[in-house]
PDB file of C-alpha atoms and ligand atoms in Angstrom:
ATOM      1  CA  MET A  65     105.005 108.541 107.164  1.00 85.00           C
ATOM      2  CA  VAL A  66     105.347 105.070 105.910  1.00 88.00           C
ATOM      3  CA  TRP A  67     108.391 103.774 104.156  1.00 89.00           C
ATOM      4  CA  PRO A  68     108.272 100.799 101.736  1.00 89.00           C
ATOM      5  CA  CYS A  69     110.088  98.439 104.009  1.00 92.00           C
ATOM      6  CA  PRO A  70     110.867  95.050 102.365  1.00 92.00           C
ATOM      7  CA  LEU A  71     112.160  93.339 105.543  1.00 94.00           C
ATOM      8  CA  PRO A  72     110.356  90.389 106.981  1.00 95.00           C
ATOM      9  CA  VAL A  73     108.625  91.173 110.230  1.00 96.00           C
ATOM     10  CA  ASP A  74     110.978  88.966 112.107  1.00 96.00           C
ATOM     11  CA  ALA A  75     113.991  90.729 110.790  1.00 96.00           C
ATOM     12  CA  TYR A  76     112.562  94.147 111.586  1.00 97.00           C
ATOM     13  CA  VAL A  77     111.641  92.919 115.188  1.00 97.00           C
ATOM     14  CA  ALA A  78     115.179  91.473 115.695  1.00 96.00           C
ATOM     15  CA  ALA A  79     116.777  94.720 114.615  1.00 96.00           C
ATOM     16  CA  GLY A  80     115.082  96.525 117.525  1.00 95.00           C
ATOM     17  CA  ARG A  81     116.241 100.156 117.996  1.00 94.00           C
ATOM     18  CA  GLU A  82     119.107  99.540 115.493  1.00 94.00           C
ATOM     19  CA  VAL A  83     116.669  99.003 112.523  1.00 93.00           C
ATOM     20  CA  GLU A  84     117.768 100.743 109.394  1.00 91.00           C
ATOM     21  CA  PHE A  85     115.479 102.985 107.524  1.00 88.00           C
ATOM     22  CA  PRO A  86     115.953 105.285 104.573  1.00 84.00           C
ATOM     23  CA  ARG A  87     117.091 108.831 105.002  1.00 81.00           C
ATOM     24  CA  LEU A  88     113.941 110.782 104.004  1.00 81.00           C
ATOM     25  CA  ALA A  89     113.279 114.370 103.142  1.00 83.00           C
ATOM     26  CA  CYS A  90     110.766 116.446 105.144  1.00 86.00           C
ATOM     27  CA  PRO A  91     107.362 116.096 103.307  1.00 80.00           C
ATOM     28  CA  ALA A  92     106.597 119.792 103.986  1.00 83.00           C
ATOM     29  CA  CYS A  93     109.993 121.476 102.981  1.00 88.00           C
ATOM     30  CA  ALA A  94     112.172 118.757 101.556  1.00 85.00           C
ATOM     31  CA  GLY A  95     114.844 119.536 104.161  1.00 88.00           C
ATOM     32  CA  PRO A  96     116.726 116.654 105.807  1.00 89.00           C
ATOM     33  CA  LEU A  97     114.984 114.710 108.566  1.00 91.00           C
ATOM     34  CA  VAL A  98     117.113 113.493 111.413  1.00 92.00           C
ATOM     35  CA  LEU A  99     116.386 110.752 114.018  1.00 92.00           C
ATOM     36  CA  TRP A 100     114.709 112.411 117.000  1.00 92.00           C
ATOM     37  CA  SER A 101     113.320 109.708 119.182  1.00 94.00           C
ATOM     38  CA  GLY A 102     111.018 106.798 118.664  1.00 95.00           C
ATOM     39  CA  TYR A 103     108.541 104.512 120.441  1.00 96.00           C
ATOM     40  CA  TRP A 104     107.599 100.909 120.760  1.00 97.00           C
ATOM     41  CA  ARG A 105     104.459  99.502 119.379  1.00 96.00           C
ATOM     42  CA  HIS A 106     102.934  96.057 118.893  1.00 96.00           C
ATOM     43  CA  VAL A 107     102.158  94.328 115.618  1.00 97.00           C
ATOM     44  CA  ARG A 108     100.466  91.003 115.114  1.00 96.00           C
ATOM     45  CA  ALA A 109     101.955  88.708 112.415  1.00 94.00           C
ATOM     46  CA  ALA A 110     101.036  85.074 111.904  1.00 88.00           C
ATOM     47  CA  GLY A 111      98.990  85.141 115.052  1.00 86.00           C
ATOM     48  CA  ARG A 112     101.959  86.405 117.236  1.00 91.00           C
ATOM     49  CA  CYS A 113     102.185  89.820 118.801  1.00 94.00           C
ATOM     50  CA  ARG A 114     105.573  91.426 118.446  1.00 95.00           C
ATOM     51  CA  LYS A 115     107.165  94.733 119.544  1.00 96.00           C
ATOM     52  CA  ILE A 116     108.672  96.898 117.011  1.00 97.00           C
ATOM     53  CA  PHE A 117     110.582 100.217 117.218  1.00 97.00           C
ATOM     54  CA  VAL A 118     109.186 103.086 115.335  1.00 96.00           C
ATOM     55  CA  PRO A 119     111.649 105.828 114.805  1.00 95.00           C
ATOM     56  CA  ARG A 120     110.513 109.344 115.061  1.00 95.00           C
ATOM     57  CA  LEU A 121     112.164 111.884 112.707  1.00 93.00           C
ATOM     58  CA  ARG A 122     112.376 115.639 112.928  1.00 95.00           C
ATOM     59  CA  CYS A 123     112.713 118.421 110.469  1.00 93.00           C
ATOM     60  CA  GLY A 124     114.922 121.092 111.945  1.00 91.00           C
ATOM     61  CA  LEU A 125     113.505 123.830 109.717  1.00 93.00           C
ATOM     62  CA  CYS A 126     109.824 123.079 110.287  1.00 92.00           C
ATOM     63  CA  GLU A 127     110.428 121.886 113.958  1.00 92.00           C
ATOM     64  CA  VAL A 128     107.934 119.125 113.161  1.00 92.00           C
ATOM     65  CA  SER A 129     108.461 115.426 113.904  1.00 92.00           C
ATOM     66  CA  HIS A 130     107.053 112.489 111.899  1.00 89.00           C
ATOM     67  CA  ALA A 131     106.919 108.808 112.990  1.00 91.00           C
ATOM     68  CA  LEU A 132     108.284 106.542 110.297  1.00 92.00           C
ATOM     69  CA  LEU A 133     106.210 103.281 110.067  1.00 93.00           C
ATOM     70  CA  PRO A 134     107.430 100.375 108.058  1.00 95.00           C
ATOM     71  CA  ALA A 135     104.974  99.430 105.351  1.00 94.00           C
ATOM     72  CA  PHE A 136     103.708  96.225 107.104  1.00 97.00           C
ATOM     73  CA  VAL A 137     102.099  98.484 109.650  1.00 96.00           C
ATOM     74  CA  LEU A 138      98.731 100.186 109.081  1.00 94.00           C
ATOM     75  CA  ALA A 139      98.029 103.282 111.135  1.00 88.00           C
ATOM     76  CA  TRP A 140      96.124 102.342 114.323  1.00 88.00           C
ATOM     77  CA  ARG A 141      95.935  98.657 113.383  1.00 94.00           C
ATOM     78  CA  LEU A 142      97.607  95.746 115.313  1.00 96.00           C
ATOM     79  CA  ASP A 143      97.587  93.318 112.482  1.00 97.00           C
ATOM     80  CA  VAL A 144     100.164  93.495 109.641  1.00 97.00           C
ATOM     81  CA  ALA A 145      99.211  94.830 106.094  1.00 97.00           C
ATOM     82  CA  GLU A 146      99.516  91.354 104.745  1.00 97.00           C
ATOM     83  CA  THR A 147      96.912  89.864 106.960  1.00 97.00           C
ATOM     84  CA  VAL A 148      94.523  92.786 106.740  1.00 98.00           C
ATOM     85  CA  GLY A 149      94.869  92.702 102.992  1.00 98.00           C
ATOM     86  CA  ALA A 150      94.513  88.965 102.614  1.00 97.00           C
ATOM     87  CA  VAL A 151      91.194  88.969 104.478  1.00 98.00           C
ATOM     88  CA  ILE A 152      89.966  92.048 102.557  1.00 98.00           C
ATOM     89  CA  ALA A 153      90.887  90.412  99.214  1.00 97.00           C
ATOM     90  CA  GLU A 154      89.093  87.092 100.104  1.00 97.00           C
ATOM     91  CA  VAL A 155      85.945  88.746 101.484  1.00 97.00           C
ATOM     92  CA  ALA A 156      85.630  91.893  99.189  1.00 95.00           C
ATOM     93  CA  GLY A 157      86.782  89.636  96.296  1.00 93.00           C
ATOM     94  CA  GLY A 158      83.811  87.488  96.840  1.00 93.00           C
ATOM     95  CA  GLY A 159      85.812  84.364  97.646  1.00 91.00           C
ATOM     96  CA  CYS A 160      84.194  83.628 101.064  1.00 94.00           C
ATOM     97  CA  GLY A 161      82.489  85.326 104.092  1.00 96.00           C
ATOM     98  CA  VAL A 162      84.194  87.193 106.767  1.00 97.00           C
ATOM     99  CA  ARG A 163      83.971  84.320 109.193  1.00 97.00           C
ATOM    100  CA  PRO A 164      85.998  81.670 107.425  1.00 97.00           C
ATOM    101  CA  ALA A 165      88.594  84.421 106.238  1.00 97.00           C
ATOM    102  CA  ALA A 166      88.967  85.457 109.904  1.00 96.00           C
ATOM    103  CA  ALA A 167      89.445  81.905 111.086  1.00 95.00           C
ATOM    104  CA  ARG A 168      91.940  81.176 108.306  1.00 94.00           C
ATOM    105  CA  TRP A 169      94.111  84.249 109.204  1.00 93.00           C
ATOM    106  CA  GLY A 170      93.723  83.881 113.018  1.00 92.00           C
ATOM    107  CA  VAL A 171      92.056  87.183 113.740  1.00 94.00           C
ATOM    108  CA  PRO A 172      88.978  87.849 115.768  1.00 95.00           C
ATOM    109  CA  TYR A 173      85.739  87.881 113.707  1.00 97.00           C
ATOM    110  CA  THR A 174      84.680  91.358 114.674  1.00 97.00           C
ATOM    111  CA  THR A 175      88.127  92.782 113.716  1.00 97.00           C
ATOM    112  CA  ALA A 176      87.954  91.261 110.279  1.00 97.00           C
ATOM    113  CA  ARG A 177      84.392  92.504 109.767  1.00 97.00           C
ATOM    114  CA  GLY A 178      85.584  95.975 110.751  1.00 97.00           C
ATOM    115  CA  TRP A 179      88.380  95.953 108.086  1.00 97.00           C
ATOM    116  CA  VAL A 180      85.973  94.707 105.376  1.00 97.00           C
ATOM    117  CA  ARG A 181      83.308  97.258 106.292  1.00 96.00           C
ATOM    118  CA  ARG A 182      85.857 100.097 106.320  1.00 95.00           C
ATOM    119  CA  PHE A 183      87.305  98.904 103.000  1.00 96.00           C
ATOM    120  CA  ARG A 184      83.842  98.810 101.388  1.00 95.00           C
ATOM    121  CA  ARG A 185      82.952 102.209 102.658  1.00 93.00           C
ATOM    122  CA  ARG A 186      86.151 103.651 101.084  1.00 91.00           C
ATOM    123  CA  ALA A 187      86.079 101.421  97.978  1.00 93.00           C
ATOM    124  CA  LEU A 188      84.951 104.150  95.503  1.00 90.00           C
ATOM    125  CA  ASP A 189      87.795 106.487  96.432  1.00 87.00           C
ATOM    126  CA  LEU A 190      90.367 103.712  96.732  1.00 90.00           C
ATOM    127  CA  GLY A 191      89.343 102.365  93.372  1.00 92.00           C
ATOM    128  CA  ALA A 192      89.599 105.759  91.756  1.00 89.00           C
ATOM    129  CA  GLY A 193      92.899 106.580  93.454  1.00 87.00           C
ATOM    130  CA  PHE A 194      94.751 103.321  92.718  1.00 90.00           C
ATOM    131  CA  ALA A 195      93.303 103.268  89.171  1.00 91.00           C
ATOM    132  CA  ALA A 196      94.732 106.689  88.582  1.00 88.00           C
ATOM    133  CA  LEU A 197      98.025 105.664  90.072  1.00 88.00           C
ATOM    134  CA  ALA A 198      98.106 102.610  87.786  1.00 90.00           C
ATOM    135  CA  VAL A 199      97.651 104.896  84.709  1.00 90.00           C
ATOM    136  CA  GLU A 200     100.339 107.267  86.037  1.00 87.00           C
ATOM    137  CA  LEU A 201     102.658 104.307  86.258  1.00 88.00           C
ATOM    138  CA  GLY A 202     101.929 103.255  82.664  1.00 89.00           C
ATOM    139  CA  ALA A 203      99.091 100.695  82.926  1.00 92.00           C
ATOM    140  CA  ASP A 204      96.042 100.738  80.729  1.00 91.00           C
ATOM    141  CA  ALA A 205      92.952 102.550  82.130  1.00 92.00           C
ATOM    142  CA  LEU A 206      90.544 100.354  84.043  1.00 90.00           C
ATOM    143  CA  ARG A 207      86.915  99.977  83.378  1.00 87.00           C
ATOM    144  CA  PRO A 208      84.948 100.410  86.639  1.00 82.00           C
ATOM    145  CA  ALA A 209      83.319  97.254  87.850  1.00 81.00           C
ATOM    146  CA  ALA A 210      79.681  97.110  89.186  1.00 86.00           C
ATOM    147  CA  ASP A 211      81.092  96.114  92.571  1.00 93.00           C
ATOM    148  CA  ALA A 212      83.061  98.902  94.146  1.00 94.00           C
ATOM    149  CA  GLY A 213      84.920  96.603  96.446  1.00 95.00           C
ATOM    150  CA  ARG A 214      86.099  94.376  93.583  1.00 96.00           C
ATOM    151  CA  PHE A 215      86.962  97.403  91.523  1.00 95.00           C
ATOM    152  CA  ALA A 216      89.134  98.681  94.321  1.00 95.00           C
ATOM    153  CA  LEU A 217      90.803  95.262  94.622  1.00 97.00           C
ATOM    154  CA  THR A 218      91.443  95.176  90.918  1.00 96.00           C
ATOM    155  CA  ALA A 219      92.781  98.858  90.885  1.00 95.00           C
ATOM    156  CA  ILE A 220      95.227  98.062  93.605  1.00 95.00           C
ATOM    157  CA  GLY A 221      96.412  95.007  91.861  1.00 96.00           C
ATOM    158  CA  ALA A 222      96.818  96.933  88.667  1.00 96.00           C
ATOM    159  CA  ALA A 223      98.736  99.760  90.402  1.00 93.00           C
ATOM    160  CA  PHE A 224     101.021  97.222  91.994  1.00 94.00           C
ATOM    161  CA  GLY A 225     101.487  95.309  88.724  1.00 95.00           C
ATOM    162  CA  ALA A 226     102.642  98.570  87.159  1.00 92.00           C
ATOM    163  CA  ALA A 227     104.824  99.594  90.196  1.00 90.00           C
ATOM    164  CA  ALA A 228     106.467  96.090  90.226  1.00 90.00           C
ATOM    165  CA  GLY A 229     108.152  97.146  86.988  1.00 87.00           C
ATOM    166  CA  LEU A 230     110.012  99.805  88.957  1.00 85.00           C
ATOM    167  CA  PRO A 231     113.012  98.863  91.009  1.00 82.00           C
ATOM    168  CA  GLY A 232     112.268  97.457  94.427  1.00 84.00           C
ATOM    169  CA  TRP A 233     108.460  97.255  94.625  1.00 89.00           C
ATOM    170  CA  LEU A 234     108.074  93.625  93.646  1.00 91.00           C
ATOM    171  CA  ALA A 235     109.887  92.386  96.864  1.00 91.00           C
ATOM    172  CA  VAL A 236     107.666  94.744  98.944  1.00 92.00           C
ATOM    173  CA  GLY A 237     104.468  92.926  97.959  1.00 95.00           C
ATOM    174  CA  VAL A 238     100.928  94.217  96.964  1.00 97.00           C
ATOM    175  CA  TRP A 239      99.696  95.059 100.547  1.00 97.00           C
ATOM    176  CA  ARG A 240     102.796  96.757 101.810  1.00 95.00           C
ATOM    177  CA  PHE A 241     102.658  98.762  98.529  1.00 93.00           C
ATOM    178  CA  ALA A 242      99.027  99.707  99.076  1.00 93.00           C
ATOM    179  CA  CYS A 243      99.853 100.763 102.667  1.00 92.00           C
ATOM    180  CA  SER A 244     102.977 102.721 101.435  1.00 89.00           C
ATOM    181  CA  VAL A 245     101.103 104.812  98.804  1.00 86.00           C
ATOM    182  CA  SER A 246      98.148 105.386 101.148  1.00 86.00           C
ATOM    183  CA  GLY A 247     100.451 106.664 103.963  1.00 84.00           C
ATOM    184  CA  GLY A 248      99.337 103.709 106.153  1.00 88.00           C
ATOM    185  CA  ARG A 249      95.717 105.011 105.892  1.00 86.00           C
ATOM    186  CA  LEU A 250      94.284 102.295 103.510  1.00 89.00           C
ATOM    187  CA  ILE A 251      91.407 101.618 105.833  1.00 90.00           C
ATOM    188  CA  ALA A 252      91.695 104.569 108.269  1.00 85.00           C
ATOM    189  CA  ALA A 253      88.521 106.320 109.310  1.00 75.00           C
ATOM    190  CA  ASN A 254      89.555 109.919 108.589  1.00 65.00           C
ATOM    191  CA  THR A 255      91.822 110.497 105.733  1.00 60.00           C
ATOM    192  CA  ALA A 256      92.440 112.972 102.962  1.00 55.00           C
ATOM    193  CA  SER A 257      91.420 111.877  99.538  1.00 47.00           C
ATOM    194  CA  PRO A 258      93.538 108.917  98.171  1.00 47.00           C
ATOM    195  CA  TYR A 259      94.166 111.226  95.100  1.00 43.00           C
ATOM    196  CA  LEU A 260      96.477 113.238  97.253  1.00 42.00           C
ATOM    197  CA  MET A 261      98.163 110.086  98.618  1.00 43.00           C
ATOM    198  CA  VAL A 262      98.766 108.536  95.332  1.00 42.00           C
ATOM    199  CA  GLY A 263     100.103 111.486  93.457  1.00 41.00           C
ATOM    200  CA  LYS A 264     103.570 111.439  92.120  1.00 45.00           C
ATOM    201  CA  ARG A 265     104.912 113.661  94.879  1.00 46.00           C
ATOM    202  CA  ARG A 266     103.907 111.018  97.560  1.00 51.00           C
ATOM    203  CA  PHE A 267     105.051 108.090  95.495  1.00 55.00           C
ATOM    204  CA  MET A 268     108.245 107.152  97.276  1.00 54.00           C
ATOM    205  CA  PRO A 269     110.409 104.389  95.603  1.00 51.00           C
ATOM    206  CA  PRO A 270     111.516 101.676  97.917  1.00 55.00           C
ATOM    207  CA  VAL A 271     115.213 102.789  98.054  1.00 48.00           C
ATOM    208  CA  PRO A 272     117.267 100.356 100.325  1.00 43.00           C
ATOM    209  CA  PRO A 273     118.315 101.923 103.594  1.00 38.00           C
TER     210      PRO A 273
HETATM  211 ZN1   ZN B 419     110.625 120.582 106.984  1.00 71.37          ZN
END
Protein backbone atom coordinates (compact mmCIF):
# COMPACT_ATOMS: atom_id res chain seq x y z
CA MET A 1 0.00 0.00 0.00
CA VAL A 2 1.13 3.51 -0.75
CA TRP A 3 -0.12 6.61 1.03
CA PRO A 4 0.10 10.06 -0.54
CA CYS A 5 2.77 11.36 1.80
CA PRO A 6 3.42 15.09 1.33
CA LEU A 7 6.45 15.17 3.69
CA PRO A 8 9.86 16.07 2.30
CA VAL A 9 12.16 13.03 2.36
CA ASP A 10 14.35 14.71 5.01
CA ALA A 11 11.39 15.15 7.33
CA TYR A 12 10.28 11.55 6.83
CA VAL A 13 13.82 10.31 7.51
CA ALA A 14 14.15 12.48 10.60
CA ALA A 15 10.92 11.14 12.08
CA GLY A 16 12.31 7.60 12.10
CA ARG A 17 9.98 5.12 13.76
CA GLU A 18 7.83 7.96 15.02
CA VAL A 19 6.74 8.91 11.52
CA GLU A 20 3.05 9.71 11.35
CA PHE A 21 0.84 8.13 8.76
CA PRO A 22 -2.89 8.11 8.12
CA ARG A 23 -5.11 5.52 9.78
CA LEU A 24 -6.24 3.48 6.83
CA ALA A 25 -8.89 0.87 6.32
CA CYS A 26 -8.11 -2.65 5.17
CA PRO A 27 -8.21 -2.78 1.34
CA ALA A 28 -9.94 -6.17 1.49
CA CYS A 29 -12.58 -5.79 4.19
CA ALA A 30 -12.47 -2.06 5.11
CA GLY A 31 -11.82 -3.03 8.73
CA PRO A 32 -9.36 -1.01 10.82
CA LEU A 33 -5.64 -1.57 10.27
CA VAL A 34 -3.36 -1.37 13.27
CA LEU A 35 0.39 -0.86 13.46
CA TRP A 36 1.91 -4.31 13.57
CA SER A 37 5.62 -3.95 12.96
CA GLY A 38 7.76 -2.33 10.35
CA TYR A 39 11.11 -2.45 8.63
CA TRP A 40 13.88 -0.15 7.49
CA ARG A 41 14.76 0.36 3.88
CA HIS A 42 17.01 2.64 1.88
CA VAL A 43 15.96 5.38 -0.47
CA ARG A 44 18.18 7.59 -2.59
CA ALA A 45 17.19 11.23 -2.87
CA ALA A 46 19.34 13.98 -4.40
CA GLY A 47 22.24 11.54 -4.69
CA ARG A 48 22.16 10.52 -1.00
CA CYS A 49 21.12 7.18 0.42
CA ARG A 50 18.89 7.45 3.45
CA LYS A 51 17.15 4.97 5.71
CA ILE A 52 13.43 5.20 6.21
CA PHE A 53 11.03 3.32 8.43
CA VAL A 54 8.19 1.56 6.64
CA PRO A 55 5.30 0.70 8.97
CA ARG A 56 3.59 -2.63 8.56
CA LEU A 57 -0.12 -2.59 9.36
CA ARG A 58 -2.31 -5.55 10.08
CA CYS A 59 -6.00 -6.25 9.67
CA GLY A 60 -7.26 -8.25 12.64
CA LEU A 61 -10.20 -9.59 10.66
CA CYS A 62 -8.31 -10.77 7.56
CA GLU A 63 -5.13 -11.51 9.53
CA VAL A 64 -3.20 -10.01 6.64
CA SER A 65 -0.50 -7.37 6.99
CA HIS A 66 0.38 -4.61 4.57
CA ALA A 67 3.51 -2.50 4.31
CA LEU A 68 2.64 1.17 4.08
CA LEU A 69 5.02 2.97 1.75
CA PRO A 70 5.19 6.76 1.54
CA ALA A 71 4.45 7.95 -2.01
CA PHE A 72 8.03 9.00 -2.70
CA VAL A 73 9.00 5.31 -2.70
CA LEU A 74 8.37 3.08 -5.68
CA ALA A 75 8.15 -0.64 -5.00
CA TRP A 76 11.57 -2.31 -5.37
CA ARG A 77 13.31 0.91 -6.45
CA LEU A 78 16.03 2.71 -4.53
CA ASP A 79 15.54 6.14 -6.07
CA VAL A 80 12.67 8.38 -5.03
CA ALA A 81 9.67 8.82 -7.31
CA GLU A 82 10.64 12.40 -8.16
CA THR A 83 14.01 11.28 -9.55
CA VAL A 84 12.56 8.36 -11.48
CA GLY A 85 9.77 10.55 -12.83
CA ALA A 86 12.06 13.37 -13.85
CA VAL A 87 14.31 11.05 -15.83
CA ILE A 88 11.33 9.35 -17.48
CA ALA A 89 9.72 12.69 -18.32
CA GLU A 90 12.90 14.03 -19.92
CA VAL A 91 13.68 10.94 -21.95
CA ALA A 92 10.21 9.61 -22.85
CA GLY A 93 9.09 13.19 -23.45
CA GLY A 94 11.77 13.50 -26.09
CA GLY A 95 13.77 16.20 -24.30
CA CYS A 96 17.06 14.32 -24.24
CA GLY A 97 18.67 10.89 -24.26
CA VAL A 98 19.10 8.60 -21.26
CA ARG A 99 22.76 9.43 -20.68
CA PRO A 100 22.42 13.20 -20.10
CA ALA A 101 19.26 12.67 -18.01
CA ALA A 102 21.03 10.07 -15.86
CA ALA A 103 24.00 12.40 -15.39
CA ARG A 104 21.78 15.34 -14.50
CA TRP A 105 19.92 13.37 -11.84
CA GLY A 106 22.96 11.56 -10.49
CA VAL A 107 21.84 8.00 -11.20
CA PRO A 108 23.71 5.21 -13.00
CA TYR A 109 23.10 5.09 -16.73
CA THR A 110 21.90 1.49 -16.71
CA THR A 111 19.45 2.25 -13.89
CA ALA A 112 17.95 5.17 -15.78
CA ARG A 113 17.79 3.13 -18.97
CA GLY A 114 15.91 0.40 -17.09
CA TRP A 115 13.29 2.88 -15.85
CA VAL A 116 12.71 4.32 -19.31
CA ARG A 117 12.47 0.88 -20.93
CA ARG A 118 9.97 -0.32 -18.38
CA PHE A 119 7.94 2.87 -18.71
CA ARG A 120 7.84 2.54 -22.50
CA ARG A 121 6.83 -1.10 -22.24
CA ARG A 122 3.93 -0.15 -19.99
CA ALA A 123 3.14 3.13 -21.72
CA LEU A 124 -0.04 1.99 -23.48
CA ASP A 125 -1.59 0.69 -20.27
CA LEU A 126 -0.41 3.65 -18.23
CA GLY A 127 -1.70 6.11 -20.80
CA ALA A 128 -5.10 4.45 -20.92
CA GLY A 129 -5.30 4.14 -17.12
CA PHE A 130 -4.30 7.70 -16.30
CA ALA A 131 -6.41 9.14 -19.13
CA ALA A 132 -9.42 7.29 -17.67
CA LEU A 133 -8.60 8.61 -14.21
CA ALA A 134 -8.32 12.15 -15.61
CA VAL A 135 -11.82 11.85 -17.07
CA GLU A 136 -13.12 10.34 -13.85
CA LEU A 137 -11.79 13.41 -12.06
CA GLY A 138 -13.51 15.76 -14.47
CA ALA A 139 -10.88 16.48 -17.12
CA ASP A 140 -11.61 16.40 -20.85
CA ALA A 141 -10.95 13.19 -22.74
CA LEU A 142 -7.46 12.95 -24.20
CA ARG A 143 -6.73 12.14 -27.80
CA PRO A 144 -4.12 9.36 -27.96
CA ALA A 145 -0.79 10.54 -29.34
CA ALA A 146 1.22 8.59 -31.92
CA ASP A 147 3.94 8.01 -29.37
CA ALA A 148 2.75 5.85 -26.46
CA GLY A 149 5.37 7.19 -24.05
CA ARG A 150 4.40 10.79 -24.68
CA PHE A 151 0.76 9.92 -24.38
CA ALA A 152 1.38 8.26 -21.01
CA LEU A 153 3.20 11.38 -19.81
CA THR A 154 0.39 13.61 -21.05
CA ALA A 155 -2.19 11.39 -19.36
CA ILE A 156 -0.31 11.38 -16.05
CA GLY A 157 -0.07 15.18 -16.25
CA ALA A 158 -3.77 15.53 -17.07
CA ALA A 159 -4.82 13.21 -14.22
CA PHE A 160 -2.62 15.11 -11.79
CA GLY A 161 -3.96 18.42 -13.08
CA ALA A 162 -7.49 17.22 -12.37
CA ALA A 163 -6.53 15.75 -8.97
CA ALA A 164 -4.77 18.97 -7.99
CA GLY A 165 -8.19 20.58 -7.77
CA LEU A 166 -9.01 18.23 -4.88
CA PRO A 167 -7.70 18.98 -1.39
CA GLY A 168 -4.15 17.93 -0.69
CA TRP A 169 -2.90 16.63 -4.01
CA LEU A 170 -1.13 19.72 -5.28
CA ALA A 171 1.40 19.57 -2.43
CA VAL A 172 2.06 15.89 -3.13
CA GLY A 173 3.34 16.59 -6.65
CA VAL A 174 2.86 14.76 -9.92
CA TRP A 175 5.22 11.80 -9.42
CA ARG A 176 4.12 11.02 -5.89
CA PHE A 177 0.58 11.24 -7.22
CA ALA A 178 1.42 8.78 -10.01
CA CYS A 179 3.11 6.49 -7.48
CA SER A 180 0.12 6.68 -5.13
CA VAL A 181 -2.52 5.79 -7.67
CA SER A 182 -0.43 2.96 -9.13
CA GLY A 183 0.17 1.50 -5.69
CA GLY A 184 3.90 2.10 -6.10
CA ARG A 185 3.96 -0.03 -9.23
CA LEU A 186 4.31 2.65 -11.86
CA ILE A 187 7.25 0.84 -13.44
CA ALA A 188 6.95 -2.54 -11.75
CA ALA A 189 7.52 -5.67 -13.82
CA ASN A 190 4.42 -7.56 -12.83
CA THR A 191 1.35 -5.64 -12.02
CA ALA A 192 -2.36 -5.84 -12.39
CA SER A 193 -3.92 -3.63 -15.01
CA PRO A 194 -3.59 0.04 -14.09
CA TYR A 195 -7.34 0.28 -14.64
CA LEU A 196 -7.79 -1.50 -11.34
CA MET A 197 -5.24 0.68 -9.65
CA VAL A 198 -6.78 3.96 -10.72
CA GLY A 199 -10.42 3.09 -10.16
CA LYS A 200 -12.27 5.18 -7.61
CA ARG A 201 -12.04 2.52 -4.95
CA ARG A 202 -8.28 2.77 -4.94
CA PHE A 203 -8.10 6.50 -5.23
CA MET A 204 -7.16 7.51 -1.74
CA PRO A 205 -7.24 11.23 -1.00
CA PRO A 206 -4.15 12.62 0.75
CA VAL A 207 -5.65 13.09 4.18
CA PRO A 208 -3.21 14.60 6.65
CA PRO A 209 -2.10 12.14 9.34
ZN1 LIG B 1 -9.27 -6.92 6.37
